[in-house]
Coordinates of C-alpha atoms and ligand atoms in Angstrom, one line a residue:
X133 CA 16.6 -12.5 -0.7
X134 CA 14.0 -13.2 2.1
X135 CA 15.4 -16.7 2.2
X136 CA 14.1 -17.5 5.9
X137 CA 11.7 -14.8 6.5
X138 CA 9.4 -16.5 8.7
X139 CA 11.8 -18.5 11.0
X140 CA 13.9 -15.3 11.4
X141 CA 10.6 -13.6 12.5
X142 CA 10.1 -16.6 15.0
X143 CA 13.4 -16.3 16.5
X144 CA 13.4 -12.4 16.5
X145 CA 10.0 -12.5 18.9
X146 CA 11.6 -15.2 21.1
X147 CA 14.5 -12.8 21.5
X148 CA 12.7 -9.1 22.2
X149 CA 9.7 -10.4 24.1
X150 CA 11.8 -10.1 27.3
X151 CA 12.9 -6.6 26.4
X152 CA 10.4 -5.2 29.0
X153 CA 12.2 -1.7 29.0
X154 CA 9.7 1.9 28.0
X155 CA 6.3 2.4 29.1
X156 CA 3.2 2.4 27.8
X157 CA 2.1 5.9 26.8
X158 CA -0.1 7.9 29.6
X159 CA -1.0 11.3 28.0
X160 CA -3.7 10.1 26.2
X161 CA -5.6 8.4 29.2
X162 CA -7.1 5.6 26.7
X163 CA -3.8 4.4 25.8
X164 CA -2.4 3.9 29.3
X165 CA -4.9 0.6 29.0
X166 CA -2.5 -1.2 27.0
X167 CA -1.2 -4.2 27.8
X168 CA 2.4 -3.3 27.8
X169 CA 3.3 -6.9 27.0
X170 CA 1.2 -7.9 23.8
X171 CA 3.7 -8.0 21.0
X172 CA 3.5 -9.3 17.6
X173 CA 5.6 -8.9 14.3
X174 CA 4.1 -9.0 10.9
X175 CA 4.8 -8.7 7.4
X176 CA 3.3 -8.7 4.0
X177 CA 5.3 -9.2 0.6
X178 CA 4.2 -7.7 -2.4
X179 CA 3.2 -10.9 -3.7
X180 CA 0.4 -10.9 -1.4
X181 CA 1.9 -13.4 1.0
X182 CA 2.0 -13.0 4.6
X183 CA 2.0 -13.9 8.0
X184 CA 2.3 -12.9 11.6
X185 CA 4.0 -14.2 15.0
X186 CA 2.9 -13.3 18.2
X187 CA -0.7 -11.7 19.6
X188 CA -2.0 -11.3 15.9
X189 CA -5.2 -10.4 17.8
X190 CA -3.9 -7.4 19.3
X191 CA -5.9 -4.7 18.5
X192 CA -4.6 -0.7 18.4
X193 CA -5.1 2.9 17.7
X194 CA -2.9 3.7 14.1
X195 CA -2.3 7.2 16.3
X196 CA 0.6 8.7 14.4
X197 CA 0.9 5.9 12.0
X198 CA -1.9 7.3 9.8
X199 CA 0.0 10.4 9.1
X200 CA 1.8 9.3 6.1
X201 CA -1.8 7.7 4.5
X202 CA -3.3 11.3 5.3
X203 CA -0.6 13.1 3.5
X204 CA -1.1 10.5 0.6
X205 CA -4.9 11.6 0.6
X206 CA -3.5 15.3 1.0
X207 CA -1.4 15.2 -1.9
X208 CA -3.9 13.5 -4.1
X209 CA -6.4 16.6 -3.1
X210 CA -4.2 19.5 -3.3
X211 CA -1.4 18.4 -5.1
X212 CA 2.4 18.2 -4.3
X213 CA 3.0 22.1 -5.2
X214 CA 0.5 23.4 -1.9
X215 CA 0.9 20.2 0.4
X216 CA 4.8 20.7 0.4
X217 CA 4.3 24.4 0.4
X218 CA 2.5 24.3 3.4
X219 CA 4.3 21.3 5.4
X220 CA 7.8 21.5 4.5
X221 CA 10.0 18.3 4.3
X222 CA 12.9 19.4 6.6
X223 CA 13.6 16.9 9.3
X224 CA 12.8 18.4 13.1
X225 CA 14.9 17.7 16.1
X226 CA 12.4 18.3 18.3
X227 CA 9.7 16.0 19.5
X228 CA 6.0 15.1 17.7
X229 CA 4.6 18.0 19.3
X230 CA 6.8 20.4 18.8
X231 CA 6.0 24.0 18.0
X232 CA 9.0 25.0 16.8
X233 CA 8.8 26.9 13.8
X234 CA 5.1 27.6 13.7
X235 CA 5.5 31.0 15.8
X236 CA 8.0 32.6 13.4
X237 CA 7.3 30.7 9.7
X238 CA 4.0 30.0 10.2
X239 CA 4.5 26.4 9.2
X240 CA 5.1 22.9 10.5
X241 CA 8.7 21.8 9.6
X242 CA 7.2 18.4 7.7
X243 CA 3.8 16.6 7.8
X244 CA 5.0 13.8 10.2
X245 CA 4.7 16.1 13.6
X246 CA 1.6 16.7 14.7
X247 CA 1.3 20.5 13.1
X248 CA 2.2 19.5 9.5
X249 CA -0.8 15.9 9.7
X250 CA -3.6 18.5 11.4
X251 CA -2.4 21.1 8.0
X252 CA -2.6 17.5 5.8
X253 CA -5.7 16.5 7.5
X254 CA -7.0 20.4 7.1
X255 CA -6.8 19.7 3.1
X256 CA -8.9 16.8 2.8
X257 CA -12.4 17.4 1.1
X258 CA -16.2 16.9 1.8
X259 CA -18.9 19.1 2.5
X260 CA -19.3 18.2 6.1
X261 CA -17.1 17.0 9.4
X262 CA -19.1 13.1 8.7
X263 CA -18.5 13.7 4.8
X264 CA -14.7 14.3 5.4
X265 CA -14.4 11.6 7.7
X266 CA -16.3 9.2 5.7
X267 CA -14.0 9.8 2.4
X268 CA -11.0 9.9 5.0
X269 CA -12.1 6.1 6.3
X270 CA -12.9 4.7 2.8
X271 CA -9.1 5.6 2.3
X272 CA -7.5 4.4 5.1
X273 CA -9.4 1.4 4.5
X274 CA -8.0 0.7 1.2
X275 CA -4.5 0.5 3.4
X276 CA -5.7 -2.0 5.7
X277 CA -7.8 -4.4 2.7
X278 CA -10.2 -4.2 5.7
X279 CA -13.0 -1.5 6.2
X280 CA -11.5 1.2 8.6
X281 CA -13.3 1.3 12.2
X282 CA -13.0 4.2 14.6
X283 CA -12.0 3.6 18.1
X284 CA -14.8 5.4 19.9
X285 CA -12.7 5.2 23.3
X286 CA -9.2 6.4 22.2
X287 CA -11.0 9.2 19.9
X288 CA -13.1 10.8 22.9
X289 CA -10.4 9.9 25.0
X290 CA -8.1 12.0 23.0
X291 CA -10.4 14.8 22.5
X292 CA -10.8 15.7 25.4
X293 CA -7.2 16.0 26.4
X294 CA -6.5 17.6 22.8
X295 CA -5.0 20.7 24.4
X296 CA -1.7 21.0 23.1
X297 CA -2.6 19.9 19.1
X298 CA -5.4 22.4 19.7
X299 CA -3.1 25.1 20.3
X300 CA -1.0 24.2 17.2
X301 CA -4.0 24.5 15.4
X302 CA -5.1 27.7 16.4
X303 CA -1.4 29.1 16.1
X304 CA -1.6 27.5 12.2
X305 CA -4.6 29.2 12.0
X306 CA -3.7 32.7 13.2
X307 CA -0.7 32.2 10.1
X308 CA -3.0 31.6 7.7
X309 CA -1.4 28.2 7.0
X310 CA -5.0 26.4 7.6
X311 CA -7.7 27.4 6.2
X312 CA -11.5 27.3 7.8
X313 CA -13.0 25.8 10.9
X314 CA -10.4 24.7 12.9
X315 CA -11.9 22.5 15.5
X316 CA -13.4 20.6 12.2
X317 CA -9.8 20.0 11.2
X318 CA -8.7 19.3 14.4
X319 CA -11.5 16.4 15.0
X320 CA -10.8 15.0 11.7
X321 CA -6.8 14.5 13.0
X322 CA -8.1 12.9 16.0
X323 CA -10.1 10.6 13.9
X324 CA -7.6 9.4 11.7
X325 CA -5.1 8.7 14.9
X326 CA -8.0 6.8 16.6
X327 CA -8.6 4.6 13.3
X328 CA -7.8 0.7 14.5
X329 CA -5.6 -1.9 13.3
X330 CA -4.2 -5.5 14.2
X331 CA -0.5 -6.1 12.8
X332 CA -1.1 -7.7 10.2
X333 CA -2.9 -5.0 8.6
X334 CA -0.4 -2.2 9.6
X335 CA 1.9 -4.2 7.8
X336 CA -0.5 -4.3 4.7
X337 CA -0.7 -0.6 5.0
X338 CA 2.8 -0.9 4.7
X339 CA 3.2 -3.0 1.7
X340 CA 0.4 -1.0 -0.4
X341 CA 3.3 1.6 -0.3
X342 CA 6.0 -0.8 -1.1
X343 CA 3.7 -2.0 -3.7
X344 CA 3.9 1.0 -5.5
X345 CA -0.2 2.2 -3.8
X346 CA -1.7 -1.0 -4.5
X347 CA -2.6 -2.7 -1.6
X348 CA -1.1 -6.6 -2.5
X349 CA -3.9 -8.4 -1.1
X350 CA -7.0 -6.8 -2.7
X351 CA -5.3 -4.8 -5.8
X352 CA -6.9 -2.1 -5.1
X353 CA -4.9 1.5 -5.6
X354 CA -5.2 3.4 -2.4
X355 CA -2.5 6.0 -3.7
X356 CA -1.5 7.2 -7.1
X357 CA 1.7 5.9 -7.6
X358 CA 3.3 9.7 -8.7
X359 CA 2.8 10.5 -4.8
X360 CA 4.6 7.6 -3.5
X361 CA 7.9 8.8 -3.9
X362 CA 7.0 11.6 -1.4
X363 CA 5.6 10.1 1.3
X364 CA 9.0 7.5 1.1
X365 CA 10.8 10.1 1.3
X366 CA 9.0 12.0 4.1
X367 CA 9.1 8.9 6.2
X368 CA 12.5 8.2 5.5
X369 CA 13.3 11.5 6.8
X370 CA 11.1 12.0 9.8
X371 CA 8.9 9.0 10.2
X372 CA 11.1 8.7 14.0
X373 CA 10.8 12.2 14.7
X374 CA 14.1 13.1 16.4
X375 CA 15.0 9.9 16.2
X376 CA 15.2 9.7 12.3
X377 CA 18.8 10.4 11.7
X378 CA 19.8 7.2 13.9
X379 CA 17.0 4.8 12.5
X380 CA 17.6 5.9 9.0
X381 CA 21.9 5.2 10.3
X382 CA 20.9 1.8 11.7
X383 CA 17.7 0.5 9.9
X384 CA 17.9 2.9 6.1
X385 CA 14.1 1.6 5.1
X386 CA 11.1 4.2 5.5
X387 CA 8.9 3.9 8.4
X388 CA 6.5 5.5 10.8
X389 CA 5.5 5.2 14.5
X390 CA 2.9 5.7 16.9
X391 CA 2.4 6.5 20.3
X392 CA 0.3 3.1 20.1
X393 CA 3.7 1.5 19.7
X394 CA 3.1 0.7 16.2
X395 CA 5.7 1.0 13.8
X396 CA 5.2 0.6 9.7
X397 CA 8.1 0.4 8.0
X398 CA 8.3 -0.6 3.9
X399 CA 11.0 -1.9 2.2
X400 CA 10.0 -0.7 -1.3
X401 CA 9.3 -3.2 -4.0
X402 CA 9.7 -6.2 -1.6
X403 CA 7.7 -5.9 1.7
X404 CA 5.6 -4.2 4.3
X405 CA 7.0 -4.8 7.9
X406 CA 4.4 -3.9 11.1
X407 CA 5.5 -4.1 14.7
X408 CA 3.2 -3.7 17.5
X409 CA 4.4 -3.5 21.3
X410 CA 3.1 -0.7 23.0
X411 CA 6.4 0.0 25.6
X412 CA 7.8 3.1 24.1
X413 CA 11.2 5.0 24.6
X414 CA 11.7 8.5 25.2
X415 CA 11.3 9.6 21.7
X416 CA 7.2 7.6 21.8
X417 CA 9.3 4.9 19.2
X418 CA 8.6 1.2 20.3
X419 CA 11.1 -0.2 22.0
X420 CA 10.7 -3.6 20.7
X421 CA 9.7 -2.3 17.7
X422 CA 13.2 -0.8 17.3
X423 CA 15.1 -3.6 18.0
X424 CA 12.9 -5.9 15.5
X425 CA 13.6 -3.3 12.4
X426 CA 17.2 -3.1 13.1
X427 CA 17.8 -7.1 13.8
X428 CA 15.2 -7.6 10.5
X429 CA 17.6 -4.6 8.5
X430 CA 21.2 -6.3 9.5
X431 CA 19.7 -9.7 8.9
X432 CA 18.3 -8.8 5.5
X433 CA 20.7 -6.1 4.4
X434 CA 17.3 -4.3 4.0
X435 CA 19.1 -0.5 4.3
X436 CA 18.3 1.0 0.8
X437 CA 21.7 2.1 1.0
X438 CA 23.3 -1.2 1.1
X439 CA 24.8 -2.6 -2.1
X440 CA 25.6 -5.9 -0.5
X441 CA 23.9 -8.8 -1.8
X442 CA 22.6 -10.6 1.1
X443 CA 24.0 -13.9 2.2
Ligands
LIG538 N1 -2.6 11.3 18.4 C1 -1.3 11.5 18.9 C2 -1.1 13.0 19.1 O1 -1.6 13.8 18.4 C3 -0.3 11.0 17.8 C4 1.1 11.2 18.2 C5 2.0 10.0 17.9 O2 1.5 8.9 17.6 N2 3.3 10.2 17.9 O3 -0.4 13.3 20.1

């Protein structure tokens, strides 16, 4: 099926490295450091194989990326009943940051926008803001195969200019949607956002949930495998924000972003894909990272909806 994988990768960063168009995200004064023209394309197979073209050494914030692995580490903590209960699953056509719906339902429309990962990121355990961190890290790190390592810079960075998440969190608060101390909660979604990566890894991150929530490389289960229908799903549906409906038209496979201008996308029970270019478009979606999903999805027939067999 992947007949030509790696040349097709090759040929795919020859072609979008030009595509200079987006910019580099700003609102988190860290970020706006990127180099807006590192750009590398990586995937992992669930066989454990893998490899990378481009600035493999690029290094990157998972920012909005992580919010899928959170939800995973939600579910597995307060089960499916409460976590959907509280986050919904409905797709929004509004941006990352919305607010819509929080004023009059009291909840976040799914747990990809920033309201429904601070109410995921509000149900993870520990006694204390370290403890809940620390089990939050060991997680993320079985996604990665790698130990998990917080970006001091892009996490102060971001606290500090926190204001608008903050507000969501006090409005979820004031609905009684989260629970407890909510500049703890808050913190903890600023940690997961600021967790690093290189490519190759987001792509592992990837394939652990193509793989069923074994990581391919290490065997180790970072998610039990009841949940990972759910989060496919929730991806599927809103991992592009209000730009699902046309990447799930065009590309059909699961997949998150990040104002990074990462993108994890899995095609289940064959691959992990992971994208990094940090030029975004208006909806914060990689611009390169777009164009390499769509051109790997056409190429591949990778759409879950396709019942071609590929040539
Ligand atoms: N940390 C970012 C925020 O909360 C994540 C947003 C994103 O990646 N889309 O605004």
């Amino acid at each position: 099926m992947l007949h030509d994988l790696e040349p097709t990768l090759e040929a795919l960063y020859e072609r979008y490295r030009g595509l200079n168009t987006g910019s580099v995200a700003t609102y988190i004064p860290e970020l706006a450091k990127a180099d807006p023209d590192r750009f590398c394309i990586a995937v992992r197979l669930v066989d454990g194989t893998g490899f990378a073209v481009g600035d493999s050494d690029a290094r990157f914030t998972l920012q909005s990326c992580s919010k899928p692995l959170i939800l995973a580490q939600a579910l597995m903590t307060a089960g499916r009943e409460i976590v959907i209960a509280l986050t919904g699953v409905e797709p929004t056509g509004n941006s990352f940051s919305s607010m819509v719906g929080l004023d009059q339902v009291g909840k976040p429309l799914n747990p990809m926008v920033n309201a429904g990962a601070i109410v995921t990121a509000s149900l993870l355990a520990g006694r204390t803001r370290e403890d809940r961190f620390e089990r939050m890290r060991r997680n993320l790190s079985a996604y990665l195969g790698t130990e998990a390592e917080l970006d001091e810079a892009v996490y102060e960075s971001e606290r500090r200019t926190s204001d608008r998440n903050r507000a969501l969190a006090y409005l979820l608060k004031s609905k009684g949607t989260i629970e407890g101390d909510v500049e703890d909660h808050l913190d903890l979604y600023i940690r997961q956002c600021a967790i690093g990566a290189d490519t190759q890894q987001l792509a592992d991150a990837a394939a652990t949930l193509a793989n069923n929530g074994v990581n391919p490389v290490t065997g180790q289960r970072a998610v039990d495998a009841e949940f990972v229908q759910d989060i496919l799903v929730v991806m599927l549906m809103n991992g592009m924000y209000n730009y699902a409906g046309r990447w799930a038209y065009e590309v059909g496979i699961p997949a998150k972003s990040g104002v990074s201008g990462a993108i994890m996308a899995v095609v289940p029970g064959v691959m992990g894909i992971g994208v990094y270019s940090p030029r975004l478009d208006e909806y914060g979606n990689s611009t390169r990272g777009l164009a390499v999903c769509q051109a790997l999805s056409r190429r591949f027939n990778l759409h879950i909806l396709d019942q071609r067999t590929p040539d």
